[in-house]
CSV table of C-alpha atoms in Angstrom, one decimal:
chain,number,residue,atom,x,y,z
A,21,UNK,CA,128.3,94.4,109.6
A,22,UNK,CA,125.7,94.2,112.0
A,23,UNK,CA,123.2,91.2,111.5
A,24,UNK,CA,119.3,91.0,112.4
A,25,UNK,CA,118.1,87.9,112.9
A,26,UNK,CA,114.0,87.5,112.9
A,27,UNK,CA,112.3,84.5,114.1
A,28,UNK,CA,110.3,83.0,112.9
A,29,UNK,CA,110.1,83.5,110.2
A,30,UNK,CA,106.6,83.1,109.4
A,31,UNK,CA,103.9,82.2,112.2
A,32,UNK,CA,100.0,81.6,111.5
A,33,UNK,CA,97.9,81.1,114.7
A,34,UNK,CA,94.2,80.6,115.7
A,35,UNK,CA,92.5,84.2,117.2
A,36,UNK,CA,93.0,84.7,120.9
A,37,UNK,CA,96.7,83.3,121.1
A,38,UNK,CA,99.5,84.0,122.5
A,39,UNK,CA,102.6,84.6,120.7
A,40,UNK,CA,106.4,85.6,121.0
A,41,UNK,CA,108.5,87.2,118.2
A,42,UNK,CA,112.6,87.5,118.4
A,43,UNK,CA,115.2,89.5,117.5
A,44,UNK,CA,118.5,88.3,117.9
A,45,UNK,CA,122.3,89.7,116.9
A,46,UNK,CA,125.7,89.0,118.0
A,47,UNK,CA,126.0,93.3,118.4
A,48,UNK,CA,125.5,95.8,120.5
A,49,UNK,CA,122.8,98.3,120.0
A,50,UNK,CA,121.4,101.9,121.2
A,51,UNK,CA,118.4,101.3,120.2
A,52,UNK,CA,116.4,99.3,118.2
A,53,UNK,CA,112.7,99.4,116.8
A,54,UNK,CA,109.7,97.7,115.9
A,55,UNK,CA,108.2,98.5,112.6
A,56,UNK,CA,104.6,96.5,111.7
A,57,UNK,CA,103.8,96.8,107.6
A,58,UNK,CA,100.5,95.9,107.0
A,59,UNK,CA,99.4,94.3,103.2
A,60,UNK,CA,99.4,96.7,100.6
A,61,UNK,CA,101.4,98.9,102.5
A,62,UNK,CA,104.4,100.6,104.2
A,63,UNK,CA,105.8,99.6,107.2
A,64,UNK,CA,104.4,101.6,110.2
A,65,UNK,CA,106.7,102.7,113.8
A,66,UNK,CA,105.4,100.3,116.9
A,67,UNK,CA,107.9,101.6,119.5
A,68,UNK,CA,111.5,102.3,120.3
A,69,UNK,CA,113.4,100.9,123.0
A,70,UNK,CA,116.8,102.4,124.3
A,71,UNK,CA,117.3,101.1,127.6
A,72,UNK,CA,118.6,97.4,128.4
A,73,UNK,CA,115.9,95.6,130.1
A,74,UNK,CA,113.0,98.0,128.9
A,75,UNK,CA,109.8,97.0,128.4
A,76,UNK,CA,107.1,98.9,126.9
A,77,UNK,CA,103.8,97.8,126.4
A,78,UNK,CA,101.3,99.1,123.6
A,79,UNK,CA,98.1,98.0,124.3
A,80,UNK,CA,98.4,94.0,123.6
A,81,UNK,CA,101.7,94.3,122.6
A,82,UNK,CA,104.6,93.8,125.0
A,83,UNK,CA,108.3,94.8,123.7
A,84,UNK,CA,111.1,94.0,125.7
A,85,UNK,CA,115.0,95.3,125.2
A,86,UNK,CA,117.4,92.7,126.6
A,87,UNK,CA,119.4,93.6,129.1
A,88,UNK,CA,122.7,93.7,126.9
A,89,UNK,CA,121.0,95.1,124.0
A,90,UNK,CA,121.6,92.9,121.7
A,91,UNK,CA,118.2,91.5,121.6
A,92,UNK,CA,114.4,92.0,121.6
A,93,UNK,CA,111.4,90.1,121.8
A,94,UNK,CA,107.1,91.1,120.9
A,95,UNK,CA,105.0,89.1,122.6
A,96,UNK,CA,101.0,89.3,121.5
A,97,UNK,CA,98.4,88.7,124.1
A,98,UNK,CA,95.8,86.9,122.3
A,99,UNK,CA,96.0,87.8,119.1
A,100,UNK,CA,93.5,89.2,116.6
A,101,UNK,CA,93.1,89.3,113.0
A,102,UNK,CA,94.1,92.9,113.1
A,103,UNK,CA,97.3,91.7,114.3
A,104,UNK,CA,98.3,89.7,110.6
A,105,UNK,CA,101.2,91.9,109.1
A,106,UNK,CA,104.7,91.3,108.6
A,107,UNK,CA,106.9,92.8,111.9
A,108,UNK,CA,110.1,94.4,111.4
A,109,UNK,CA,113.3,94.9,113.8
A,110,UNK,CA,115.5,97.8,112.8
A,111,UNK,CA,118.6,99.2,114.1
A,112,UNK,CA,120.3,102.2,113.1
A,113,UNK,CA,123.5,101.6,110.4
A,114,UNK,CA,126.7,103.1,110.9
A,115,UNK,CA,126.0,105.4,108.2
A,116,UNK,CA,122.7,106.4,110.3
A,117,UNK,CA,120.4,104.9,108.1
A,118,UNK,CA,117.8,102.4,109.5
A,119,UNK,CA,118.3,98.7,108.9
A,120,UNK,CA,115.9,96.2,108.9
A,121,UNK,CA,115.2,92.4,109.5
A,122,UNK,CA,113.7,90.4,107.5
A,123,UNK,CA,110.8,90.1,109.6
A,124,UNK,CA,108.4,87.9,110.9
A,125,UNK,CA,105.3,87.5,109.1
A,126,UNK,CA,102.4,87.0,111.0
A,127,UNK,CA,98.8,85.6,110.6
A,128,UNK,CA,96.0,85.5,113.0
A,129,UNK,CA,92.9,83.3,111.5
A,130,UNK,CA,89.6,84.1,112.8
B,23,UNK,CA,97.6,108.0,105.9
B,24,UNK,CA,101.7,108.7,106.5
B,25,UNK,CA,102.3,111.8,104.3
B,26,UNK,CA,104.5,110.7,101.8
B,27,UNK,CA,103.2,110.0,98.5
B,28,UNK,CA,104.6,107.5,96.2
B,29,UNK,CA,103.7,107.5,92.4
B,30,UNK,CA,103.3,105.8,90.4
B,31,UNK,CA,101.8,103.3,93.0
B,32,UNK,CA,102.3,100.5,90.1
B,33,UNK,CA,104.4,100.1,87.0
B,34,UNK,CA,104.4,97.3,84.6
B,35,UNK,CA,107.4,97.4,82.3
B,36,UNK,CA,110.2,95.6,79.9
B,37,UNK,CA,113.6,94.1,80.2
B,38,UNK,CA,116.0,97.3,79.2
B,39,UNK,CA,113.7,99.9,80.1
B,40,UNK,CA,114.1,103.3,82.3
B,41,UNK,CA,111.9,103.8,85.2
B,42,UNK,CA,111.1,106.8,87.1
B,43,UNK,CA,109.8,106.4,90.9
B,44,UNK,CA,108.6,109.8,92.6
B,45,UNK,CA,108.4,110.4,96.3
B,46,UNK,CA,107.2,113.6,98.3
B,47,UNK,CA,108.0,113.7,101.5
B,48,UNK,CA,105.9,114.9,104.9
B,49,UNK,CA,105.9,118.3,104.7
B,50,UNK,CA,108.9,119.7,106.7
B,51,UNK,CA,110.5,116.5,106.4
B,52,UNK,CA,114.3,116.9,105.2
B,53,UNK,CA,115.4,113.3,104.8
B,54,UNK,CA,114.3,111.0,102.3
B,55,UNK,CA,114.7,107.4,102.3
B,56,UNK,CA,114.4,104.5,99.1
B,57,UNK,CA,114.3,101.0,100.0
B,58,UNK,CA,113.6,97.7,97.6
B,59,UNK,CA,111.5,95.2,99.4
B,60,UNK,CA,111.9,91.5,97.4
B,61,UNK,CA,110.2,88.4,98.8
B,62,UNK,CA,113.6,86.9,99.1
B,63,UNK,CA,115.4,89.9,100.5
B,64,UNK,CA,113.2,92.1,102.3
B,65,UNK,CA,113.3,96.0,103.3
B,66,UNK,CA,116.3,97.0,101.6
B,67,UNK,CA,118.3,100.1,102.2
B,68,UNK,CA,119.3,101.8,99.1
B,69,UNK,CA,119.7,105.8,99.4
B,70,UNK,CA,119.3,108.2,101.8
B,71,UNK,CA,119.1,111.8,100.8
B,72,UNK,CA,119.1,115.2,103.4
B,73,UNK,CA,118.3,118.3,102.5
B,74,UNK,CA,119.1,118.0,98.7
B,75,UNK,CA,122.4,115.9,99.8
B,76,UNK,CA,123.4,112.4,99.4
B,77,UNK,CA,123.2,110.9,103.0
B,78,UNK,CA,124.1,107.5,103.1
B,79,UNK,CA,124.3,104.8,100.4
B,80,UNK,CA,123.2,101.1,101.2
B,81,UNK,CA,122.8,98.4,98.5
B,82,UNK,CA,122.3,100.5,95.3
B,83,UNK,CA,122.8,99.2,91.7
B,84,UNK,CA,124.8,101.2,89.3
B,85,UNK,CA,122.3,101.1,87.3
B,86,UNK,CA,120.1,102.9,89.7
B,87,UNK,CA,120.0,106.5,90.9
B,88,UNK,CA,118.6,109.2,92.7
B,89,UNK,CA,118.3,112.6,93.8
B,90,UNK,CA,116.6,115.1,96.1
B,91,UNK,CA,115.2,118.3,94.6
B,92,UNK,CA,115.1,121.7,96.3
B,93,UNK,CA,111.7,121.5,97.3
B,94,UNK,CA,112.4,118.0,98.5
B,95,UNK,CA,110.7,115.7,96.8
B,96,UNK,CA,112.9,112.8,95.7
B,97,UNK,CA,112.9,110.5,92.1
B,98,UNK,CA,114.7,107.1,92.1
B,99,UNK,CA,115.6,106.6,88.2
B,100,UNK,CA,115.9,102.6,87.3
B,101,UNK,CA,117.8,102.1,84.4
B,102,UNK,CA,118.3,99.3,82.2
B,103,UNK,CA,115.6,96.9,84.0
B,104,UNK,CA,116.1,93.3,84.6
B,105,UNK,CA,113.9,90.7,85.8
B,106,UNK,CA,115.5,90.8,89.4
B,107,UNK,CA,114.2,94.1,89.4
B,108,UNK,CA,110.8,93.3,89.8
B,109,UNK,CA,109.9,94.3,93.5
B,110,UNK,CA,108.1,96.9,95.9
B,111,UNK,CA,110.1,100.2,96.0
B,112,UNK,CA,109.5,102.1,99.5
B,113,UNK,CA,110.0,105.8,99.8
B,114,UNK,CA,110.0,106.9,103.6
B,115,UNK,CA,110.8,110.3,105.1
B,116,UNK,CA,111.9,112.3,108.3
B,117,UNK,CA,112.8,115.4,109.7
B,118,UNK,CA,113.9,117.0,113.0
B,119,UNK,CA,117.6,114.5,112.5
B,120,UNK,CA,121.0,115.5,113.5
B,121,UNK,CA,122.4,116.6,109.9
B,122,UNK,CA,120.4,113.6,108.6
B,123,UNK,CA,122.1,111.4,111.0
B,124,UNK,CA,119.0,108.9,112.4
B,125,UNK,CA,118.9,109.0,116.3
B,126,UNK,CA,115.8,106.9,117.2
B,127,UNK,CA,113.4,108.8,115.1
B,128,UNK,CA,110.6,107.3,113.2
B,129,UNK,CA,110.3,106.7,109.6
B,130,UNK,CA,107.0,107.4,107.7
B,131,UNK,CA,107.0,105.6,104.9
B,132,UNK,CA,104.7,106.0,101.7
B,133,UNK,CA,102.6,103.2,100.1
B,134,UNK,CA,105.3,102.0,97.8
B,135,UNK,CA,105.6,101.8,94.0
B,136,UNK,CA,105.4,97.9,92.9
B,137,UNK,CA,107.3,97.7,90.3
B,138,UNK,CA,107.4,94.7,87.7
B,139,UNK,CA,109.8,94.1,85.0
B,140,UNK,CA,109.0,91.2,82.2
């Protein structure tokens, strides 16, 4: 069974911030994503990354695939209260269903 | 706003009760997904549904089921409720997949249905 681990698993920071996000498992994957759910509702698609080594970047956001794909890290250039939500890895099961982390849950105080 | 709509968006019921949790997909969207989402557990995979066909099965209670209908829209039934129950039930859909096989696509998901059982 292939295992997601988030960290950390909670993180509360001061507006303009910086801040780093992981994604860590002991497996090999084709891709993986990044999901953000917002309070009160469903989790929404960030990005997708396929390539080891990718980065992608998404405005403040900066994604990185590592280069054995095993692993993948957000980093936030100083955050903003926008930013508070709960961020989500997620692979795709062997059934080809979509998997997800626990998350990292995230809040930026103004 | 995603396209899928969840109803009802929240139920309050007993121990030993029967719930019904309706999902309509984006239109054109084949695949639809239920997940459970505890504070404990997080986004849970339970179902996966394609075209009117069971797709894949994650962590799904007996007493739980579901089913896709012809013009797609999707009910999870909840029978026999228990405390544990108690949680944020996620529908999500998507289309365009390789006989409902995911390959990197996205996931739209609906609002959720919070369900609590006392």
């Amino acid at each position: 069974t292939q295992l997601l681990e988030q960290s950390p698993q909670f993180l509360s920071i001061q507006e303009g911030e910086n801040l780093t996000v992981y994604c860590n498992s002991s497996s090999v994957f084709s891709s993986l994503q990044w999901y953000r759910q917002e309070p009160g509702e469903g989790p929404v698609l960030l990005v997708t990354v396929v390539t080891g080594g990718e980065v992608k970047k998404l405005k403040r956001l900066t994604f990185q695939f590592g280069d054995a794909r095993k692993d993948s890290s957000l980093h936030i250039t100083a955050a903003q209260p926008g930013d508070t939500g709960l961020y989500l890895c997620v692979y795709g099961g062997s059934q080809g269903n979509l998997i997800f982390g626990k998350g990292t849950k995230l809040s930026v105080k103004p | 706003d995603s396209g899928v709509t969840q109803t009802p968006k929240h139920l309050i019921t007993a121990t030993g009760q029967r719930v019904t949790l309706r999902c309509s997909p984006r239109s054109g969207d084949l695949s639809v997904y239920w997940y459970q989402q505890s504070l404990d557990q997080g986004l849970q995979f339970l179902i996966q549904y394609y075209n009117g066909e069971e797709r894949a099965k994650g962590n799904i209670l007996e007493r739980f089921s579901a089913q896709q209908f012809p013009d797609l829209h999707s009910e999870l039934n909840l029978s026999s409720l228990e405390l544990g129950d108690s949680a944020l039930y996620f529908c999500a859909s998507s289309g365009g997949l390789a006989g409902g096989r995911w390959v990197s696509g996205e996931l739209f998901f609906g609002e959720g249905s919070r369900l609590t059982v006392l």
